[in-house]
Short mmCIF file of N, CA and C in Angstrom, two decimals:
data_model
loop_
_atom_site.label_atom_id
_atom_site.label_comp_id
_atom_site.label_asym_id
_atom_site.label_seq_id
_atom_site.Cartn_x
_atom_site.Cartn_y
_atom_site.Cartn_z
N MET A 14 149.48 31.95 135.25
CA MET A 14 150.37 32.95 135.80
C MET A 14 149.83 33.39 137.16
N THR A 15 150.64 33.26 138.21
CA THR A 15 150.21 33.67 139.55
C THR A 15 151.19 34.70 140.09
N ASP A 16 150.67 35.54 140.97
CA ASP A 16 151.51 36.54 141.61
C ASP A 16 151.77 36.18 143.06
N PHE A 17 151.57 34.92 143.41
CA PHE A 17 151.73 34.49 144.79
C PHE A 17 153.21 34.46 145.16
N ASP A 18 153.57 35.19 146.18
CA ASP A 18 154.94 35.23 146.66
C ASP A 18 154.92 34.94 148.16
N PRO A 19 155.34 33.74 148.58
CA PRO A 19 155.27 33.38 149.99
C PRO A 19 156.06 34.33 150.89
N ALA A 20 157.18 34.83 150.42
CA ALA A 20 157.99 35.74 151.24
C ALA A 20 157.24 37.05 151.49
N GLN A 21 156.52 37.51 150.47
CA GLN A 21 155.76 38.75 150.61
C GLN A 21 154.60 38.57 151.59
N ILE A 22 153.95 37.41 151.55
CA ILE A 22 152.85 37.10 152.47
C ILE A 22 153.37 37.04 153.90
N LYS A 23 154.51 36.37 154.12
CA LYS A 23 155.09 36.27 155.47
C LYS A 23 155.47 37.64 156.01
N ALA A 24 156.03 38.48 155.15
CA ALA A 24 156.43 39.82 155.59
C ALA A 24 155.19 40.65 155.94
N ALA A 25 154.13 40.50 155.17
CA ALA A 25 152.90 41.25 155.45
C ALA A 25 152.26 40.77 156.75
N ARG A 26 152.34 39.47 157.04
CA ARG A 26 151.82 38.96 158.31
C ARG A 26 152.60 39.53 159.49
N ARG A 27 153.92 39.58 159.33
CA ARG A 27 154.76 40.14 160.41
C ARG A 27 154.45 41.61 160.64
N ASP A 28 154.25 42.36 159.56
CA ASP A 28 154.01 43.81 159.66
C ASP A 28 152.58 44.14 160.05
N GLY A 29 151.67 43.17 159.94
CA GLY A 29 150.27 43.44 160.23
C GLY A 29 149.54 44.08 159.07
N THR A 30 150.08 43.98 157.86
CA THR A 30 149.46 44.59 156.68
C THR A 30 148.94 43.55 155.70
N LEU A 31 148.62 42.37 156.20
CA LEU A 31 148.17 41.30 155.32
C LEU A 31 146.85 41.64 154.63
N LYS A 32 145.88 42.19 155.39
CA LYS A 32 144.59 42.53 154.78
C LYS A 32 144.77 43.56 153.66
N LEU A 33 145.60 44.56 153.90
CA LEU A 33 145.84 45.58 152.89
C LEU A 33 146.48 44.96 151.64
N LEU A 34 147.44 44.06 151.85
CA LEU A 34 148.10 43.40 150.72
C LEU A 34 147.09 42.57 149.92
N LEU A 35 146.22 41.84 150.61
CA LEU A 35 145.24 41.02 149.90
C LEU A 35 144.23 41.88 149.15
N ARG A 36 143.79 42.99 149.75
CA ARG A 36 142.88 43.89 149.05
C ARG A 36 143.52 44.46 147.79
N GLN A 37 144.79 44.82 147.89
CA GLN A 37 145.49 45.36 146.73
C GLN A 37 145.64 44.31 145.64
N GLN A 38 145.92 43.06 146.03
CA GLN A 38 146.04 41.99 145.04
C GLN A 38 144.70 41.74 144.35
N ILE A 39 143.61 41.82 145.10
CA ILE A 39 142.28 41.66 144.50
C ILE A 39 142.01 42.79 143.52
N ALA A 40 142.38 44.01 143.91
CA ALA A 40 142.17 45.17 143.03
C ALA A 40 142.97 45.03 141.75
N GLU A 41 144.20 44.59 141.86
CA GLU A 41 145.03 44.42 140.67
C GLU A 41 144.49 43.30 139.78
N GLY A 42 143.97 42.24 140.40
CA GLY A 42 143.39 41.14 139.62
C GLY A 42 142.15 41.60 138.87
N LYS A 43 141.30 42.38 139.51
CA LYS A 43 140.11 42.90 138.83
C LYS A 43 140.50 43.85 137.70
N ALA A 44 141.56 44.64 137.92
CA ALA A 44 142.00 45.55 136.87
C ALA A 44 142.53 44.75 135.68
N ARG A 45 143.21 43.66 135.97
CA ARG A 45 143.72 42.82 134.89
C ARG A 45 142.59 42.19 134.09
N LEU A 46 141.49 41.86 134.77
CA LEU A 46 140.35 41.27 134.09
C LEU A 46 139.51 42.31 133.36
N GLY A 47 139.76 43.58 133.62
CA GLY A 47 139.02 44.64 132.96
C GLY A 47 137.75 45.04 133.68
N ASP A 48 137.55 44.55 134.91
CA ASP A 48 136.35 44.89 135.67
C ASP A 48 136.32 46.36 136.07
N THR A 49 137.35 46.79 136.73
CA THR A 49 137.42 48.17 137.20
C THR A 49 138.89 48.55 137.35
N PRO A 50 139.24 49.79 137.14
CA PRO A 50 140.63 50.18 137.34
C PRO A 50 141.04 49.99 138.80
N ALA A 51 142.30 49.67 139.04
CA ALA A 51 142.79 49.40 140.39
C ALA A 51 142.66 50.62 141.29
N LYS A 52 142.77 51.81 140.73
CA LYS A 52 142.70 53.01 141.57
C LYS A 52 141.27 53.27 142.07
N ASP A 53 140.25 52.72 141.40
CA ASP A 53 138.87 52.93 141.81
C ASP A 53 138.37 51.88 142.79
N TRP A 54 139.08 50.80 142.95
CA TRP A 54 138.65 49.73 143.84
C TRP A 54 138.98 50.11 145.27
N PRO A 55 138.03 49.98 146.22
CA PRO A 55 138.30 50.42 147.59
C PRO A 55 139.30 49.50 148.30
N THR A 56 140.49 50.00 148.56
CA THR A 56 141.50 49.20 149.24
C THR A 56 141.55 49.52 150.73
N SER A 57 140.97 50.63 151.16
CA SER A 57 141.03 51.00 152.57
C SER A 57 139.95 50.30 153.38
N GLY A 58 138.88 49.80 152.75
CA GLY A 58 137.80 49.16 153.47
C GLY A 58 136.80 50.15 154.03
N ARG A 59 136.93 51.44 153.76
CA ARG A 59 136.00 52.44 154.28
C ARG A 59 135.11 52.95 153.16
N ARG A 60 133.83 52.93 153.45
CA ARG A 60 132.85 53.49 152.53
C ARG A 60 131.89 54.34 153.33
N ARG A 61 131.03 55.07 152.64
CA ARG A 61 130.13 55.99 153.33
C ARG A 61 128.79 55.36 153.69
N ASP A 62 128.49 54.14 153.25
CA ASP A 62 127.20 53.55 153.60
C ASP A 62 127.37 52.59 154.78
N VAL A 63 126.25 52.22 155.38
CA VAL A 63 126.27 51.37 156.58
C VAL A 63 126.90 50.02 156.28
N ASN A 64 126.64 49.47 155.12
CA ASN A 64 127.16 48.14 154.80
C ASN A 64 128.65 48.14 154.50
N GLY A 65 129.29 49.29 154.53
CA GLY A 65 130.73 49.35 154.33
C GLY A 65 131.51 49.12 155.61
N THR A 66 130.82 49.00 156.75
CA THR A 66 131.49 48.78 158.02
C THR A 66 131.25 47.35 158.49
N THR A 67 132.12 46.88 159.34
CA THR A 67 131.96 45.56 159.94
C THR A 67 131.11 45.70 161.20
N CYS A 68 130.16 44.81 161.38
CA CYS A 68 129.28 44.87 162.54
C CYS A 68 130.02 44.37 163.79
N PRO A 69 130.12 45.20 164.84
CA PRO A 69 130.80 44.73 166.04
C PRO A 69 129.99 43.71 166.83
N HIS A 70 128.69 43.58 166.55
CA HIS A 70 127.87 42.64 167.29
C HIS A 70 127.94 41.23 166.70
N CYS A 71 127.64 41.11 165.41
CA CYS A 71 127.60 39.78 164.78
C CYS A 71 128.80 39.51 163.88
N HIS A 72 129.68 40.50 163.73
CA HIS A 72 130.91 40.40 162.94
C HIS A 72 130.65 40.17 161.46
N ALA A 73 129.51 40.65 160.96
CA ALA A 73 129.24 40.59 159.52
C ALA A 73 130.16 41.59 158.83
N GLY A 74 130.85 41.15 157.81
CA GLY A 74 131.80 41.99 157.12
C GLY A 74 131.12 42.97 156.17
N PRO A 75 131.94 43.79 155.50
CA PRO A 75 131.38 44.70 154.51
C PRO A 75 130.60 43.94 153.44
N ASP A 76 129.49 44.52 153.01
CA ASP A 76 128.59 43.94 152.01
C ASP A 76 127.90 42.66 152.48
N GLN A 77 127.92 42.39 153.79
CA GLN A 77 127.16 41.26 154.34
C GLN A 77 126.08 41.81 155.25
N ARG A 78 124.94 41.17 155.26
CA ARG A 78 123.86 41.60 156.13
C ARG A 78 124.08 41.06 157.53
N CYS A 79 123.60 41.81 158.51
CA CYS A 79 123.69 41.36 159.90
C CYS A 79 122.85 40.09 160.07
N HIS A 80 123.26 39.27 161.01
CA HIS A 80 122.55 38.01 161.23
C HIS A 80 122.45 37.71 162.73
N VAL A 81 121.56 36.78 163.05
CA VAL A 81 121.39 36.35 164.43
C VAL A 81 122.54 35.40 164.75
N LEU A 82 123.18 35.61 165.90
CA LEU A 82 124.36 34.82 166.24
C LEU A 82 124.03 33.36 166.52
N SER A 83 122.88 33.08 167.13
CA SER A 83 122.58 31.72 167.55
C SER A 83 122.08 30.82 166.41
N ARG A 84 121.64 31.42 165.32
CA ARG A 84 121.18 30.61 164.19
C ARG A 84 121.47 31.35 162.89
N ASP A 85 121.30 30.66 161.81
CA ASP A 85 121.64 31.23 160.51
C ASP A 85 120.44 31.97 159.93
N LYS A 86 120.18 33.18 160.46
CA LYS A 86 119.07 33.98 159.97
C LYS A 86 119.55 35.41 159.78
N THR A 87 119.39 35.95 158.57
CA THR A 87 119.81 37.33 158.32
C THR A 87 118.70 38.28 158.76
N LEU A 88 119.09 39.47 159.12
CA LEU A 88 118.15 40.48 159.62
C LEU A 88 117.83 41.49 158.52
N PRO A 89 116.61 42.04 158.52
CA PRO A 89 116.26 43.02 157.49
C PRO A 89 116.98 44.36 157.69
N LYS A 90 117.29 44.70 158.94
CA LYS A 90 117.98 45.96 159.24
C LYS A 90 119.27 45.66 159.99
N PRO A 91 120.29 46.52 159.87
CA PRO A 91 121.54 46.27 160.59
C PRO A 91 121.37 46.47 162.10
N HIS A 92 122.28 45.85 162.86
CA HIS A 92 122.28 46.02 164.31
C HIS A 92 122.54 47.48 164.68
N GLN A 93 122.07 47.87 165.85
CA GLN A 93 122.26 49.23 166.32
C GLN A 93 123.74 49.56 166.49
N GLN A 94 124.54 48.58 166.90
CA GLN A 94 125.97 48.81 167.08
C GLN A 94 126.64 49.13 165.75
N ARG A 95 126.20 48.49 164.68
CA ARG A 95 126.77 48.76 163.35
C ARG A 95 126.41 50.17 162.90
N LEU A 96 125.18 50.58 163.17
CA LEU A 96 124.78 51.95 162.82
C LEU A 96 125.60 52.97 163.60
N ALA A 97 125.87 52.68 164.88
CA ALA A 97 126.64 53.61 165.70
C ALA A 97 128.08 53.73 165.20
N VAL A 98 128.69 52.60 164.85
CA VAL A 98 130.06 52.64 164.33
C VAL A 98 130.11 53.40 163.02
N TRP A 99 129.10 53.19 162.17
CA TRP A 99 129.04 53.90 160.89
C TRP A 99 128.92 55.40 161.12
N ALA A 100 128.01 55.80 162.01
CA ALA A 100 127.83 57.23 162.28
C ALA A 100 129.10 57.83 162.88
N GLN A 101 129.78 57.06 163.70
CA GLN A 101 131.01 57.54 164.35
C GLN A 101 132.12 57.75 163.33
N THR A 102 132.21 56.91 162.32
CA THR A 102 133.29 57.04 161.34
C THR A 102 132.99 58.07 160.26
N VAL A 103 131.70 58.35 160.00
CA VAL A 103 131.34 59.21 158.89
C VAL A 103 131.15 60.67 159.29
N ALA A 104 130.51 60.92 160.43
CA ALA A 104 130.05 62.28 160.72
C ALA A 104 130.63 62.84 162.01
N CYS A 105 130.62 64.17 162.08
CA CYS A 105 130.94 64.89 163.32
C CYS A 105 129.68 64.91 164.19
N CYS A 106 129.86 64.98 165.49
CA CYS A 106 128.73 65.08 166.40
C CYS A 106 128.51 66.55 166.73
N THR A 107 127.32 67.05 166.45
CA THR A 107 127.04 68.45 166.73
C THR A 107 126.69 68.66 168.20
N THR A 108 126.39 67.60 168.93
CA THR A 108 126.07 67.73 170.35
C THR A 108 127.32 67.93 171.19
N CYS A 109 128.34 67.09 170.96
CA CYS A 109 129.55 67.16 171.79
C CYS A 109 130.78 67.59 171.00
N GLN A 110 130.62 67.90 169.71
CA GLN A 110 131.70 68.37 168.84
C GLN A 110 132.81 67.34 168.64
N ALA A 111 132.47 66.05 168.67
CA ALA A 111 133.45 64.99 168.41
C ALA A 111 133.68 64.87 166.91
N ALA A 112 134.94 64.77 166.52
CA ALA A 112 135.30 64.65 165.10
C ALA A 112 135.01 63.23 164.62
N PRO A 113 134.95 63.04 163.29
CA PRO A 113 134.75 61.68 162.77
C PRO A 113 135.85 60.75 163.27
N GLY A 114 135.45 59.59 163.73
CA GLY A 114 136.39 58.62 164.26
C GLY A 114 136.56 58.70 165.76
N GLN A 115 136.09 59.77 166.40
CA GLN A 115 136.19 59.90 167.85
C GLN A 115 134.85 59.55 168.49
N ARG A 116 134.91 59.02 169.73
CA ARG A 116 133.70 58.65 170.44
C ARG A 116 132.99 59.89 170.97
N CYS A 117 131.68 59.79 171.05
CA CYS A 117 130.89 60.87 171.65
C CYS A 117 131.14 60.90 173.16
N HIS A 118 130.91 62.07 173.75
CA HIS A 118 131.13 62.21 175.19
C HIS A 118 130.14 63.18 175.79
N ASN A 119 129.94 63.08 177.08
CA ASN A 119 129.14 64.02 177.87
C ASN A 119 130.04 64.60 178.93
N ASP A 120 130.30 65.90 178.87
CA ASP A 120 131.18 66.56 179.84
C ASP A 120 132.53 65.85 179.97
N ASN A 121 133.12 65.50 178.82
CA ASN A 121 134.43 64.85 178.72
C ASN A 121 134.45 63.44 179.28
N LEU A 122 133.30 62.84 179.56
CA LEU A 122 133.21 61.43 179.93
C LEU A 122 132.67 60.68 178.72
N PRO A 123 133.43 59.73 178.16
CA PRO A 123 132.98 59.06 176.93
C PRO A 123 131.71 58.24 177.17
N LEU A 124 130.87 58.19 176.14
CA LEU A 124 129.68 57.35 176.18
C LEU A 124 130.11 55.89 176.11
N PRO A 125 129.24 54.97 176.47
CA PRO A 125 129.59 53.55 176.36
C PRO A 125 129.99 53.18 174.93
N PRO A 126 130.77 52.14 174.76
CA PRO A 126 131.20 51.75 173.41
C PRO A 126 129.99 51.50 172.49
N ASN A 127 130.17 51.84 171.23
CA ASN A 127 129.17 51.64 170.17
C ASN A 127 127.86 52.38 170.44
N THR A 128 127.95 53.55 171.09
CA THR A 128 126.78 54.42 171.24
C THR A 128 127.19 55.83 170.86
N VAL A 129 126.27 56.55 170.22
CA VAL A 129 126.51 57.93 169.81
C VAL A 129 125.26 58.75 170.10
N HIS A 130 125.40 60.07 170.06
CA HIS A 130 124.24 60.94 170.24
C HIS A 130 123.30 60.81 169.04
N ALA A 131 122.02 61.07 169.26
CA ALA A 131 121.01 60.94 168.20
C ALA A 131 121.28 61.88 167.03
N ARG A 132 121.77 63.07 167.32
CA ARG A 132 122.03 64.06 166.26
C ARG A 132 123.13 63.58 165.31
N ARG A 133 124.03 62.74 165.79
CA ARG A 133 125.12 62.24 164.94
C ARG A 133 124.59 61.32 163.84
N TYR A 134 123.53 60.56 164.13
CA TYR A 134 122.92 59.74 163.09
C TYR A 134 122.39 60.61 161.96
N GLN A 135 121.74 61.71 162.32
CA GLN A 135 121.20 62.61 161.30
C GLN A 135 122.33 63.22 160.47
N GLU A 136 123.41 63.61 161.11
CA GLU A 136 124.56 64.16 160.39
C GLU A 136 125.17 63.13 159.45
N ALA A 137 125.23 61.86 159.90
CA ALA A 137 125.78 60.80 159.06
C ALA A 137 124.92 60.57 157.83
N GLU A 138 123.62 60.60 158.00
CA GLU A 138 122.72 60.42 156.85
C GLU A 138 122.86 61.57 155.87
N GLU A 139 123.01 62.79 156.38
CA GLU A 139 123.19 63.94 155.49
C GLU A 139 124.55 63.89 154.77
N THR A 140 125.57 63.43 155.47
CA THR A 140 126.90 63.32 154.87
C THR A 140 126.92 62.25 153.78
N ALA A 141 126.26 61.13 154.04
CA ALA A 141 126.27 60.02 153.09
C ALA A 141 125.41 60.30 151.86
N ALA A 142 124.44 61.18 151.99
CA ALA A 142 123.53 61.46 150.87
C ALA A 142 124.18 62.28 149.79
#
């Protein structure tokens, strides 16, 4: 028994919601197998830990470790860019008062991409704990 519907896949590709559709299908499949209820499975792709974000440097997905781009070697710690994206999505910045999801700024000039104030990392660790 399969739930594959080509028309539904084509419509999701057109709408740009293909990833969401696939995550939901995975959640429903796990619920059918008795692994976890569908409502508890993360369908949004957002979690509070560092490994729940995609690394903008090496493009390692959620639950994958960062790796060196030129060869197949995983790193013991995530890239700095991944940590910055995680802190940006999880915590408010107490230095510039940027809300979660907004970039840090100095005097209304945004910081370079994938960089945040040092205090935001501490806030993210406290929020995630």
